[in-house]
PDB file of N, CA and C in Angstrom:
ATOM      1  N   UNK P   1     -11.588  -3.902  -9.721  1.00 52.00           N
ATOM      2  CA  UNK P   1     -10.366  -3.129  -9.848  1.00 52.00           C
ATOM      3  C   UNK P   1      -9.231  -3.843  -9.123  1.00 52.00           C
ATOM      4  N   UNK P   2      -7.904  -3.759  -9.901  1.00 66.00           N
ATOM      5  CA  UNK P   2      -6.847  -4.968  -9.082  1.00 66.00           C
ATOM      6  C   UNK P   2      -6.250  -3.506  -8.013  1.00 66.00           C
ATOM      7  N   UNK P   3      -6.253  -4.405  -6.818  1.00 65.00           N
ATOM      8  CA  UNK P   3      -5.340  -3.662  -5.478  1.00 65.00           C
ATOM      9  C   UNK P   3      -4.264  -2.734  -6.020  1.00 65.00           C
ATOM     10  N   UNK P   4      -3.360  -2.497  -6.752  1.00 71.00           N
ATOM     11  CA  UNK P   4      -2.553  -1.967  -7.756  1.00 71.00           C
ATOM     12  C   UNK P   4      -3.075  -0.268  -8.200  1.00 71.00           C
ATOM     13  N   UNK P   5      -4.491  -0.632  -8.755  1.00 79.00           N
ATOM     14  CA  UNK P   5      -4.926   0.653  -8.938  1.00 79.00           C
ATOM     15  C   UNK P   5      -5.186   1.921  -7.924  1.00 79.00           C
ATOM     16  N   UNK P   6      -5.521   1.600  -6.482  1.00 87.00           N
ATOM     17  CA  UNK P   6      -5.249   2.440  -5.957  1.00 87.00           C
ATOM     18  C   UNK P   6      -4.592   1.914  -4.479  1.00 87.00           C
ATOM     19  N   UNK P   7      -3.586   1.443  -4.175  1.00 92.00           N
ATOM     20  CA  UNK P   7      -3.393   0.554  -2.760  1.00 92.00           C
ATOM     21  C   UNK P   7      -1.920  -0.263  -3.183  1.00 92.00           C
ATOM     22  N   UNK P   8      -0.885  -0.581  -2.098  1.00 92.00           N
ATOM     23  CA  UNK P   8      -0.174  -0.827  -2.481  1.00 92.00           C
ATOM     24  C   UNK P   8       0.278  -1.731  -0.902  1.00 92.00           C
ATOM     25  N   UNK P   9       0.817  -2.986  -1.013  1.00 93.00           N
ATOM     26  CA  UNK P   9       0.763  -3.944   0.179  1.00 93.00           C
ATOM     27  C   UNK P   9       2.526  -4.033  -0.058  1.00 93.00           C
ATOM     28  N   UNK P  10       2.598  -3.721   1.584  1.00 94.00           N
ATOM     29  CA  UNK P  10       4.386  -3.682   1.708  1.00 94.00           C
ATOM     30  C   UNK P  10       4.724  -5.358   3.017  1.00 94.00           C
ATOM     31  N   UNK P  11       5.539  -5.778   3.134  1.00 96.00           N
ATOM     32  CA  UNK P  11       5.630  -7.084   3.608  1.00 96.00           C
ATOM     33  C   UNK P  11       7.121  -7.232   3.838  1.00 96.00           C
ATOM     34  N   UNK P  12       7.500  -6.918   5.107  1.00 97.00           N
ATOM     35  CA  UNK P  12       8.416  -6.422   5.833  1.00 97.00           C
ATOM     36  C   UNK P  12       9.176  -7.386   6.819  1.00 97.00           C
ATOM     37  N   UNK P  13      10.525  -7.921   6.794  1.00 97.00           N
ATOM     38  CA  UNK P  13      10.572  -8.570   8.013  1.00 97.00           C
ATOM     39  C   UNK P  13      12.276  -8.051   8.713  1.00 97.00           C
ATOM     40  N   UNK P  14      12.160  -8.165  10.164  1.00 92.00           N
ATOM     41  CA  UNK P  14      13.185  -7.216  10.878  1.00 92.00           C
ATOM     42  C   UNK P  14      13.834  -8.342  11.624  1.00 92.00           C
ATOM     43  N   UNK P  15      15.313  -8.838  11.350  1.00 92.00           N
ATOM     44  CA  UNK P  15      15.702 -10.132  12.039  1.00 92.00           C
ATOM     45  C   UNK P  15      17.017  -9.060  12.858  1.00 92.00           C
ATOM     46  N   UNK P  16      16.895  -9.869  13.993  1.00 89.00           N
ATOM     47  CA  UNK P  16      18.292  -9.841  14.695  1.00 89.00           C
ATOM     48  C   UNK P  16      18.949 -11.060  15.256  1.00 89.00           C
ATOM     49  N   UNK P  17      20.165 -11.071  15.082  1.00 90.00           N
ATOM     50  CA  UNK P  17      20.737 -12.363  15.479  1.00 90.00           C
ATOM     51  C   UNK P  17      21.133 -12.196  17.105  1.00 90.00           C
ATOM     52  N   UNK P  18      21.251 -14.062  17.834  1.00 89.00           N
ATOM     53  CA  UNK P  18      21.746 -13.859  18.870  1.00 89.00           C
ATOM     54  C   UNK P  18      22.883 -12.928  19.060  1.00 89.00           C
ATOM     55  N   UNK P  19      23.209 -12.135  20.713  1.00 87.00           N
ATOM     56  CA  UNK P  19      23.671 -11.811  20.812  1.00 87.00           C
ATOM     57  C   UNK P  19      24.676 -12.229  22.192  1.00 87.00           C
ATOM     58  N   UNK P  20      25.924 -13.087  21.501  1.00 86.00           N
ATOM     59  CA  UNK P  20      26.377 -14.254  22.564  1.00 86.00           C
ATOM     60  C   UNK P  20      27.881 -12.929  22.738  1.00 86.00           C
ATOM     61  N   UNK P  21      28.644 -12.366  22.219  1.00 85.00           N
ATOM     62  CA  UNK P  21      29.458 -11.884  22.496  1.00 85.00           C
ATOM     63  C   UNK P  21      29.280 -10.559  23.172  1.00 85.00           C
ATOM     64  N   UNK P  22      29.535 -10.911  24.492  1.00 83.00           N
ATOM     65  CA  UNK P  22      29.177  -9.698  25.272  1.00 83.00           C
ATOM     66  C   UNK P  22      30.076  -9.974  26.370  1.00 83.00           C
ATOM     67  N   UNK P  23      30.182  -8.422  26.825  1.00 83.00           N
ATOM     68  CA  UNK P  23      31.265  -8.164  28.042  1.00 83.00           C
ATOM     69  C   UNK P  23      30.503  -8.642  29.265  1.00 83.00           C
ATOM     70  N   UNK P  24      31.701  -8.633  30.217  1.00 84.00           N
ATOM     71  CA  UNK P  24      30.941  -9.648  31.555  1.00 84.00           C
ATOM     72  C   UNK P  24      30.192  -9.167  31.861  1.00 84.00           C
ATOM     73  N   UNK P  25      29.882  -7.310  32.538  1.00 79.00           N
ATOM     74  CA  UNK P  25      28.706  -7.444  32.267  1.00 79.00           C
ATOM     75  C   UNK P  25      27.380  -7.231  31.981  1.00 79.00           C
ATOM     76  N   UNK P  26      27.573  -7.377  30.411  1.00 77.00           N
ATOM     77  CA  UNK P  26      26.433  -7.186  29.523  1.00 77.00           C
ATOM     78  C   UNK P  26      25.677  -8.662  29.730  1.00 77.00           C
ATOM     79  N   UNK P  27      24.156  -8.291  29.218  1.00 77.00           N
ATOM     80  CA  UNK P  27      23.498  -9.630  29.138  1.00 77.00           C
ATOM     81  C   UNK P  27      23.202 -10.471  27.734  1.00 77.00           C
ATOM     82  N   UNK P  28      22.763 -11.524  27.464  1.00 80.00           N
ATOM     83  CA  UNK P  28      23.576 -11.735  26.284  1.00 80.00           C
ATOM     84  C   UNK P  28      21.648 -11.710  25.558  1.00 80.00           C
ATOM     85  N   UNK P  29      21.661 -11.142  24.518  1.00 82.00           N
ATOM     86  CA  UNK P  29      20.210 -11.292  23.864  1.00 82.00           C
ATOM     87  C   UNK P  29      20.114 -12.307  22.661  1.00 82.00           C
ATOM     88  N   UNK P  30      18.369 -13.366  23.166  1.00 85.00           N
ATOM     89  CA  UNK P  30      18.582 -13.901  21.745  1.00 85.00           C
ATOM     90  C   UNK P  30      18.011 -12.818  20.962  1.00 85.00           C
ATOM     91  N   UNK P  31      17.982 -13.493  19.494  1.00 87.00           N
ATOM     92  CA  UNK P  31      17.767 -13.061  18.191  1.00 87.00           C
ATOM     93  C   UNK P  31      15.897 -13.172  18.301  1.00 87.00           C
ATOM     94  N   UNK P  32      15.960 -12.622  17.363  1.00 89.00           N
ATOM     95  CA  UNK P  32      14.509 -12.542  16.743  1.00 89.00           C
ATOM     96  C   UNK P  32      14.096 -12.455  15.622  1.00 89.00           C
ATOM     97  N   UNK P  33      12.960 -12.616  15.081  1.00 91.00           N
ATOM     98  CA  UNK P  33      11.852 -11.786  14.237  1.00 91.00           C
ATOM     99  C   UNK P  33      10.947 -12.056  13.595  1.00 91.00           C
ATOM    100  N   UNK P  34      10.879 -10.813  13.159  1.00 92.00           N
ATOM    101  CA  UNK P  34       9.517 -10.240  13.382  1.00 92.00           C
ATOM    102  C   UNK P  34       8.761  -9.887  12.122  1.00 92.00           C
ATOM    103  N   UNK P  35       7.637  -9.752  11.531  1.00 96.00           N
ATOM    104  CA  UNK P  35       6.671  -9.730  10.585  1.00 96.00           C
ATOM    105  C   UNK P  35       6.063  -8.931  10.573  1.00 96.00           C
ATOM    106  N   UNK P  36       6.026  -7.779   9.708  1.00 96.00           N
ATOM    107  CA  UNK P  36       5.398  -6.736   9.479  1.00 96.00           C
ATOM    108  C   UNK P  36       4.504  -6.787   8.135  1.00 96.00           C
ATOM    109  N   UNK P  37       3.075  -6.130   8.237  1.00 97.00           N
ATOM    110  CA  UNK P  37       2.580  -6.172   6.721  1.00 97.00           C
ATOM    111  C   UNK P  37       1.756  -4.735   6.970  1.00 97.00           C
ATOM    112  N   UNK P  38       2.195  -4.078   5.986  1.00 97.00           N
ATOM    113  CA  UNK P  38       1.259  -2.916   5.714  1.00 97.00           C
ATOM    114  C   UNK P  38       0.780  -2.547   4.103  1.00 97.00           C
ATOM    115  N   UNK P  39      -0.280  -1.664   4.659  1.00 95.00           N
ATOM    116  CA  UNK P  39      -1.279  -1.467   3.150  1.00 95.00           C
ATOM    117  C   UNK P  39      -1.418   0.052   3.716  1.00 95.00           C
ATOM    118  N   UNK P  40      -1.120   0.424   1.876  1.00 94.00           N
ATOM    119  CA  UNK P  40      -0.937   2.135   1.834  1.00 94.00           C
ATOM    120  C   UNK P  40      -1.898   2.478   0.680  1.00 94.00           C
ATOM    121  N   UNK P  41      -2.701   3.405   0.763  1.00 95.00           N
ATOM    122  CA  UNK P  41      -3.244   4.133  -0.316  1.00 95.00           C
ATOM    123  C   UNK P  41      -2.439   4.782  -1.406  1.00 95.00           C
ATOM    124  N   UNK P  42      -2.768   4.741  -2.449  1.00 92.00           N
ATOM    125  CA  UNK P  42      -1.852   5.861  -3.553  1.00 92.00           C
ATOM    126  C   UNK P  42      -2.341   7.055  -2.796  1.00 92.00           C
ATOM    127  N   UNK P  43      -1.050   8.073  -3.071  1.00 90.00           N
ATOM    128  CA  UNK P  43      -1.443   9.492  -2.595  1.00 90.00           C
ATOM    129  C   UNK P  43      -2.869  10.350  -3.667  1.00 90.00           C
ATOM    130  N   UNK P  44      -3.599  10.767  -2.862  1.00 89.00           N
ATOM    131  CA  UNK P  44      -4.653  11.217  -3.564  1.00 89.00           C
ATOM    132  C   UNK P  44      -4.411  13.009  -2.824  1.00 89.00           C
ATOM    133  N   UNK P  45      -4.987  13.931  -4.005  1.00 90.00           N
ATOM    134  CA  UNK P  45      -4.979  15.432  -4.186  1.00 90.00           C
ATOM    135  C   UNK P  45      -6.182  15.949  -3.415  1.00 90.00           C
ATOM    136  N   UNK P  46      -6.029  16.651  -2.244  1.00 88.00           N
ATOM    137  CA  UNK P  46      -7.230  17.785  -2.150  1.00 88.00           C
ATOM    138  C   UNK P  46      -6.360  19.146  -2.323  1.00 88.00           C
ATOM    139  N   UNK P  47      -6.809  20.045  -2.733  1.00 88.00           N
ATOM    140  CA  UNK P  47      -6.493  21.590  -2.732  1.00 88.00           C
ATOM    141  C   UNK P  47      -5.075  21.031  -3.217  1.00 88.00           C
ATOM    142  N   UNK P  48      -4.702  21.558  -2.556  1.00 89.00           N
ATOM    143  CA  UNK P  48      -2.733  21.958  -2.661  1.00 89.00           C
ATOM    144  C   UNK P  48      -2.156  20.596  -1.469  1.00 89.00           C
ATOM    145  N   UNK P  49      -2.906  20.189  -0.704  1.00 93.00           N
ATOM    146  CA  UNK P  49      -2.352  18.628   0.289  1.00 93.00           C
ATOM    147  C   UNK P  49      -2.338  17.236  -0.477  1.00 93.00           C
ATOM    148  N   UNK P  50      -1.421  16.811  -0.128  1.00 93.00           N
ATOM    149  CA  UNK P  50      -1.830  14.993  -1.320  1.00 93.00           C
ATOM    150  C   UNK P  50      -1.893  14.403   0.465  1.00 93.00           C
ATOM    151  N   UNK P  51      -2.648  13.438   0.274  1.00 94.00           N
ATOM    152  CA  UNK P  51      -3.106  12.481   1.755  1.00 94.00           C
ATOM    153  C   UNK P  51      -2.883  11.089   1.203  1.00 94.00           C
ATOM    154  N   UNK P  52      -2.962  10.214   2.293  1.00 95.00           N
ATOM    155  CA  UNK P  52      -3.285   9.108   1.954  1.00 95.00           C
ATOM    156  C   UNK P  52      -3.162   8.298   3.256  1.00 95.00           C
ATOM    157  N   UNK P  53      -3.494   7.164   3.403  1.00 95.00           N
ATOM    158  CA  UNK P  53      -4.009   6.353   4.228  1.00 95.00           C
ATOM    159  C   UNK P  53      -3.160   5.018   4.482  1.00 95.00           C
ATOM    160  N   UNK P  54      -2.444   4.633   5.169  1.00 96.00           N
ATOM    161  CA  UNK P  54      -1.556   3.767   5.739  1.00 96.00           C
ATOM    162  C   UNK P  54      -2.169   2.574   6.916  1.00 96.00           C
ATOM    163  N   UNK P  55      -2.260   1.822   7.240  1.00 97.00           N
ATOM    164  CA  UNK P  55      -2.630   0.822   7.796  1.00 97.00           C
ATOM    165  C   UNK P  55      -2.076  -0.329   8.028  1.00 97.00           C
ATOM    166  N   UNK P  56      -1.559  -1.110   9.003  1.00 97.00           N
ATOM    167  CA  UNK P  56      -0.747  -1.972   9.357  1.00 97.00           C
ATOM    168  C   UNK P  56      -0.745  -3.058  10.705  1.00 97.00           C
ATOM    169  N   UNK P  57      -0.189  -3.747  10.813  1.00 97.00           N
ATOM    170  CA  UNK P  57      -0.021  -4.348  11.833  1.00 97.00           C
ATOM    171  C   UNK P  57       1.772  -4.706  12.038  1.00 97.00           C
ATOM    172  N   UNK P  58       2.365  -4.775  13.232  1.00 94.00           N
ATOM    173  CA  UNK P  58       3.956  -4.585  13.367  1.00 94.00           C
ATOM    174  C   UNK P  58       4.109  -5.895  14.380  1.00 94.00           C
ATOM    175  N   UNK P  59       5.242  -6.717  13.661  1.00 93.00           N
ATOM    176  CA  UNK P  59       5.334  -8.222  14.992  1.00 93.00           C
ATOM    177  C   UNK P  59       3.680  -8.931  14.650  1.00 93.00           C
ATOM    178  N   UNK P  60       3.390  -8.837  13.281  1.00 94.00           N
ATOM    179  CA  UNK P  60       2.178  -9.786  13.407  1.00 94.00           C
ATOM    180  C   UNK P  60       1.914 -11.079  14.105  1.00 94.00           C
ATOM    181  N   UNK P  61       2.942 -12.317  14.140  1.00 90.00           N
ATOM    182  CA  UNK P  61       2.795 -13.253  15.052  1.00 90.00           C
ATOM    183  C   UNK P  61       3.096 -12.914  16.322  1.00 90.00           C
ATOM    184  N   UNK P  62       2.987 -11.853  16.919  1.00 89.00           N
ATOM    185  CA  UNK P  62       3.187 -11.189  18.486  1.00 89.00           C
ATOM    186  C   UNK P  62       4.336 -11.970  19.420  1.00 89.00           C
ATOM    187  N   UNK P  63       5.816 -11.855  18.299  1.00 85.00           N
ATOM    188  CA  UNK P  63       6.725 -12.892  19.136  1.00 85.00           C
ATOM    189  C   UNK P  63       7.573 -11.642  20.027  1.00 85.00           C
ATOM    190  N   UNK P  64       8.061 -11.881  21.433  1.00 82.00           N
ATOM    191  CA  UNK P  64       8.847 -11.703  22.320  1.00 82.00           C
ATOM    192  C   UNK P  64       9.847 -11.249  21.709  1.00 82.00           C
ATOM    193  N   UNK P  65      10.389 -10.352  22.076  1.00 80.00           N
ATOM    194  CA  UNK P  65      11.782  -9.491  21.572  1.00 80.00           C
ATOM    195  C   UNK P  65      12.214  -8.767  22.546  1.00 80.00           C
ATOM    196  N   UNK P  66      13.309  -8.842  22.424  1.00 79.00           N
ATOM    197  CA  UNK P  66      14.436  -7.913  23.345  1.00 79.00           C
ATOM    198  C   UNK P  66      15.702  -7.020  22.528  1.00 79.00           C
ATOM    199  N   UNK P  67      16.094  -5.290  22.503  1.00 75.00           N
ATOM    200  CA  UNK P  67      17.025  -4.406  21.865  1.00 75.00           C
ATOM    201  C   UNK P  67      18.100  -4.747  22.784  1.00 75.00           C
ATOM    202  N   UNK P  68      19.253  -5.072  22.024  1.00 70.00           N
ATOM    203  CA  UNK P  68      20.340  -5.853  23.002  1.00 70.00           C
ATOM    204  C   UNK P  68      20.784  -4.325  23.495  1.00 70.00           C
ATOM    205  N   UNK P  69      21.162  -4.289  24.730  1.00 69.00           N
ATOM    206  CA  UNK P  69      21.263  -3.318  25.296  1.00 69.00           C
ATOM    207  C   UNK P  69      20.956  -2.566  25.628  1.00 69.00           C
ATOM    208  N   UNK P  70      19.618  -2.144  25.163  1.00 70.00           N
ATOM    209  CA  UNK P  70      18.762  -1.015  25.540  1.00 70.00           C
ATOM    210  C   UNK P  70      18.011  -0.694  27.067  1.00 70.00           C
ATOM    211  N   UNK P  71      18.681   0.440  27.676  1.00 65.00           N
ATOM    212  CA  UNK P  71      18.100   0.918  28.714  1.00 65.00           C
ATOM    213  C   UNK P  71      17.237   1.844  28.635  1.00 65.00           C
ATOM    214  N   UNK P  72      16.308   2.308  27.695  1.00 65.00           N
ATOM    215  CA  UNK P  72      15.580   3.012  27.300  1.00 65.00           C
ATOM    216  C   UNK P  72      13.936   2.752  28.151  1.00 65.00           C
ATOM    217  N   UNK P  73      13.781   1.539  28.317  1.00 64.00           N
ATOM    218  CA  UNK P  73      12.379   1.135  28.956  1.00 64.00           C
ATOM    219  C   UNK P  73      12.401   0.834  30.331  1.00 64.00           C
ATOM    220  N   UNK P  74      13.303   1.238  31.200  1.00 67.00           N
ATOM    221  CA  UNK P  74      13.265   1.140  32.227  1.00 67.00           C
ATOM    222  C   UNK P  74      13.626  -0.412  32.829  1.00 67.00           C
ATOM    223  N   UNK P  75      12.285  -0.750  33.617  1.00 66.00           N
ATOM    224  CA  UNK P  75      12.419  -2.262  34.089  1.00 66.00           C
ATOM    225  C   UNK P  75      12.172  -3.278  33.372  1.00 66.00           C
ATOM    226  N   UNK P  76      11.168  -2.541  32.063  1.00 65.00           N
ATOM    227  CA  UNK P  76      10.205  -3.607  31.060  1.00 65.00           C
ATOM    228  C   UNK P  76      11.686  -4.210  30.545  1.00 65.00           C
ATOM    229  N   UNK P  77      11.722  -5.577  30.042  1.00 68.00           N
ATOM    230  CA  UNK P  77      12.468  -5.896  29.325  1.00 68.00           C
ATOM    231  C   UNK P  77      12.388  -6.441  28.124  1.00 68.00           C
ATOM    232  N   UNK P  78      10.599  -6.785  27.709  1.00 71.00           N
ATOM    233  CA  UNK P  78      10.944  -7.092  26.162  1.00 71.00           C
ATOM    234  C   UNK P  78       9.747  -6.232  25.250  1.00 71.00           C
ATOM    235  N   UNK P  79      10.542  -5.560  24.360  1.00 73.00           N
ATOM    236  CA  UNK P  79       9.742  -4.359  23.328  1.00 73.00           C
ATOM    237  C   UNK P  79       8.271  -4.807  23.161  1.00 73.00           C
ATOM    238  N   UNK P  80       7.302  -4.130  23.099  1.00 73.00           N
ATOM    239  CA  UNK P  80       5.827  -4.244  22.656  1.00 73.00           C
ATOM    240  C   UNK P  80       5.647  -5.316  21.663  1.00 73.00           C
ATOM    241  N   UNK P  81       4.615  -5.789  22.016  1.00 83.00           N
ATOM    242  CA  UNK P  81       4.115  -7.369  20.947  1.00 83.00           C
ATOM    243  C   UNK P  81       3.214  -6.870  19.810  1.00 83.00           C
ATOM    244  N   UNK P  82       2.452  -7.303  19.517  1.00 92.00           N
ATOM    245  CA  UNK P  82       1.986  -6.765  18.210  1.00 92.00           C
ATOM    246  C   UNK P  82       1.144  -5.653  18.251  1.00 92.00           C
ATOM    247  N   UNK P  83       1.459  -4.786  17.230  1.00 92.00           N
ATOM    248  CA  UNK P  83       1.131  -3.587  17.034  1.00 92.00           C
ATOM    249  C   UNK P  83       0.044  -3.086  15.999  1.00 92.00           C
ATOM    250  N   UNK P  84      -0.974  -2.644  16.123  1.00 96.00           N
ATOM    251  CA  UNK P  84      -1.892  -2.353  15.175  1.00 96.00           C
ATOM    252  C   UNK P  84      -2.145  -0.937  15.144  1.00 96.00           C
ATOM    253  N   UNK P  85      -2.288  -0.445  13.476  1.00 96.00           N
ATOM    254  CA  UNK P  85      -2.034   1.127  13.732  1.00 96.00           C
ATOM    255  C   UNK P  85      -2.799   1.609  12.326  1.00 96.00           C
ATOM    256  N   UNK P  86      -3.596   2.651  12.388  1.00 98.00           N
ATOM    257  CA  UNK P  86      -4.251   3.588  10.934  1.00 98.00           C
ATOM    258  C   UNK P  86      -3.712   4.668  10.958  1.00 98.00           C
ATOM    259  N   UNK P  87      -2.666   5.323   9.977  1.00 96.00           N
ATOM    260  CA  UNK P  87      -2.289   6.536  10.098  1.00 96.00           C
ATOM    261  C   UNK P  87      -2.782   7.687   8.617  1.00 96.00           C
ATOM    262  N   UNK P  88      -3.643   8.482   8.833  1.00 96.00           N
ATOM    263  CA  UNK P  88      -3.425   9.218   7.611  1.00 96.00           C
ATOM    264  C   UNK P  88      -1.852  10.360   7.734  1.00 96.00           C
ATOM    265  N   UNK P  89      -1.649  10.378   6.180  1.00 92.00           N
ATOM    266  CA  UNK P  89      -0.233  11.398   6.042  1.00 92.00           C
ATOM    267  C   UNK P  89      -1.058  12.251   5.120  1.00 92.00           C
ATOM    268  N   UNK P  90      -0.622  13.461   5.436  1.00 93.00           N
ATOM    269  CA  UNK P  90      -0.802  14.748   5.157  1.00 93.00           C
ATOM    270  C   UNK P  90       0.660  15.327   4.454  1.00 93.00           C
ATOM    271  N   UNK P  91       0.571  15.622   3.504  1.00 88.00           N
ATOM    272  CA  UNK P  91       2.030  16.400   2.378  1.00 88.00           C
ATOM    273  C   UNK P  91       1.604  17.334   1.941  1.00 88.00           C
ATOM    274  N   UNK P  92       1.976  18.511   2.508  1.00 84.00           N
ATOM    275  CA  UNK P  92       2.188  19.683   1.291  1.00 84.00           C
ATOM    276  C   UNK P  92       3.518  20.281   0.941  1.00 84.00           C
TER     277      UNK P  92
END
């Protein structure tokens, strides 16, 4: 059976450019990115719920990144490296 019939492969990539124009004082961020690939099930029917099954990896070559400006993480300064994840979705 071709991947098509029930499965569907998404191939994702998230660039940011340096970030050289900044006030004195801001810090200046390079650019990045990053490689995403995920594989999704076609939605399949139980009762009255359609489900399906999602699976992925996020930053597959696990490169270093920094959100220009972001004070959100405290002291950490560069966002999580590669990410591996199984999610079922539930729709009714």
């Amino acid at each position: 059976l071709p991947l098509a019939s029930f499965a569907a492969a998404d191939l994702s990539v998230d660039y940011s450019a340096d970030q050289n124009r900044v006030a004195e004082a801001e810090q200046r961020t390079p650019g990045s990115l990053r490689v995403n690939v995920h594989l999704r099930s076609n939605q399949l029917r139980v009762g009255g719920a359609g489900i399906s099954l999602v699976a992925g990896v996020d930053n597959l070559f696990d490169r270093s990144w920094r959100r220009h400006l972001s004070t959100l993480r405290g002291l950490i300064i560069s966002e999580p490296g590669r990410n591996v994840f199984v999610r079922l979705r539930v729709l009714w």
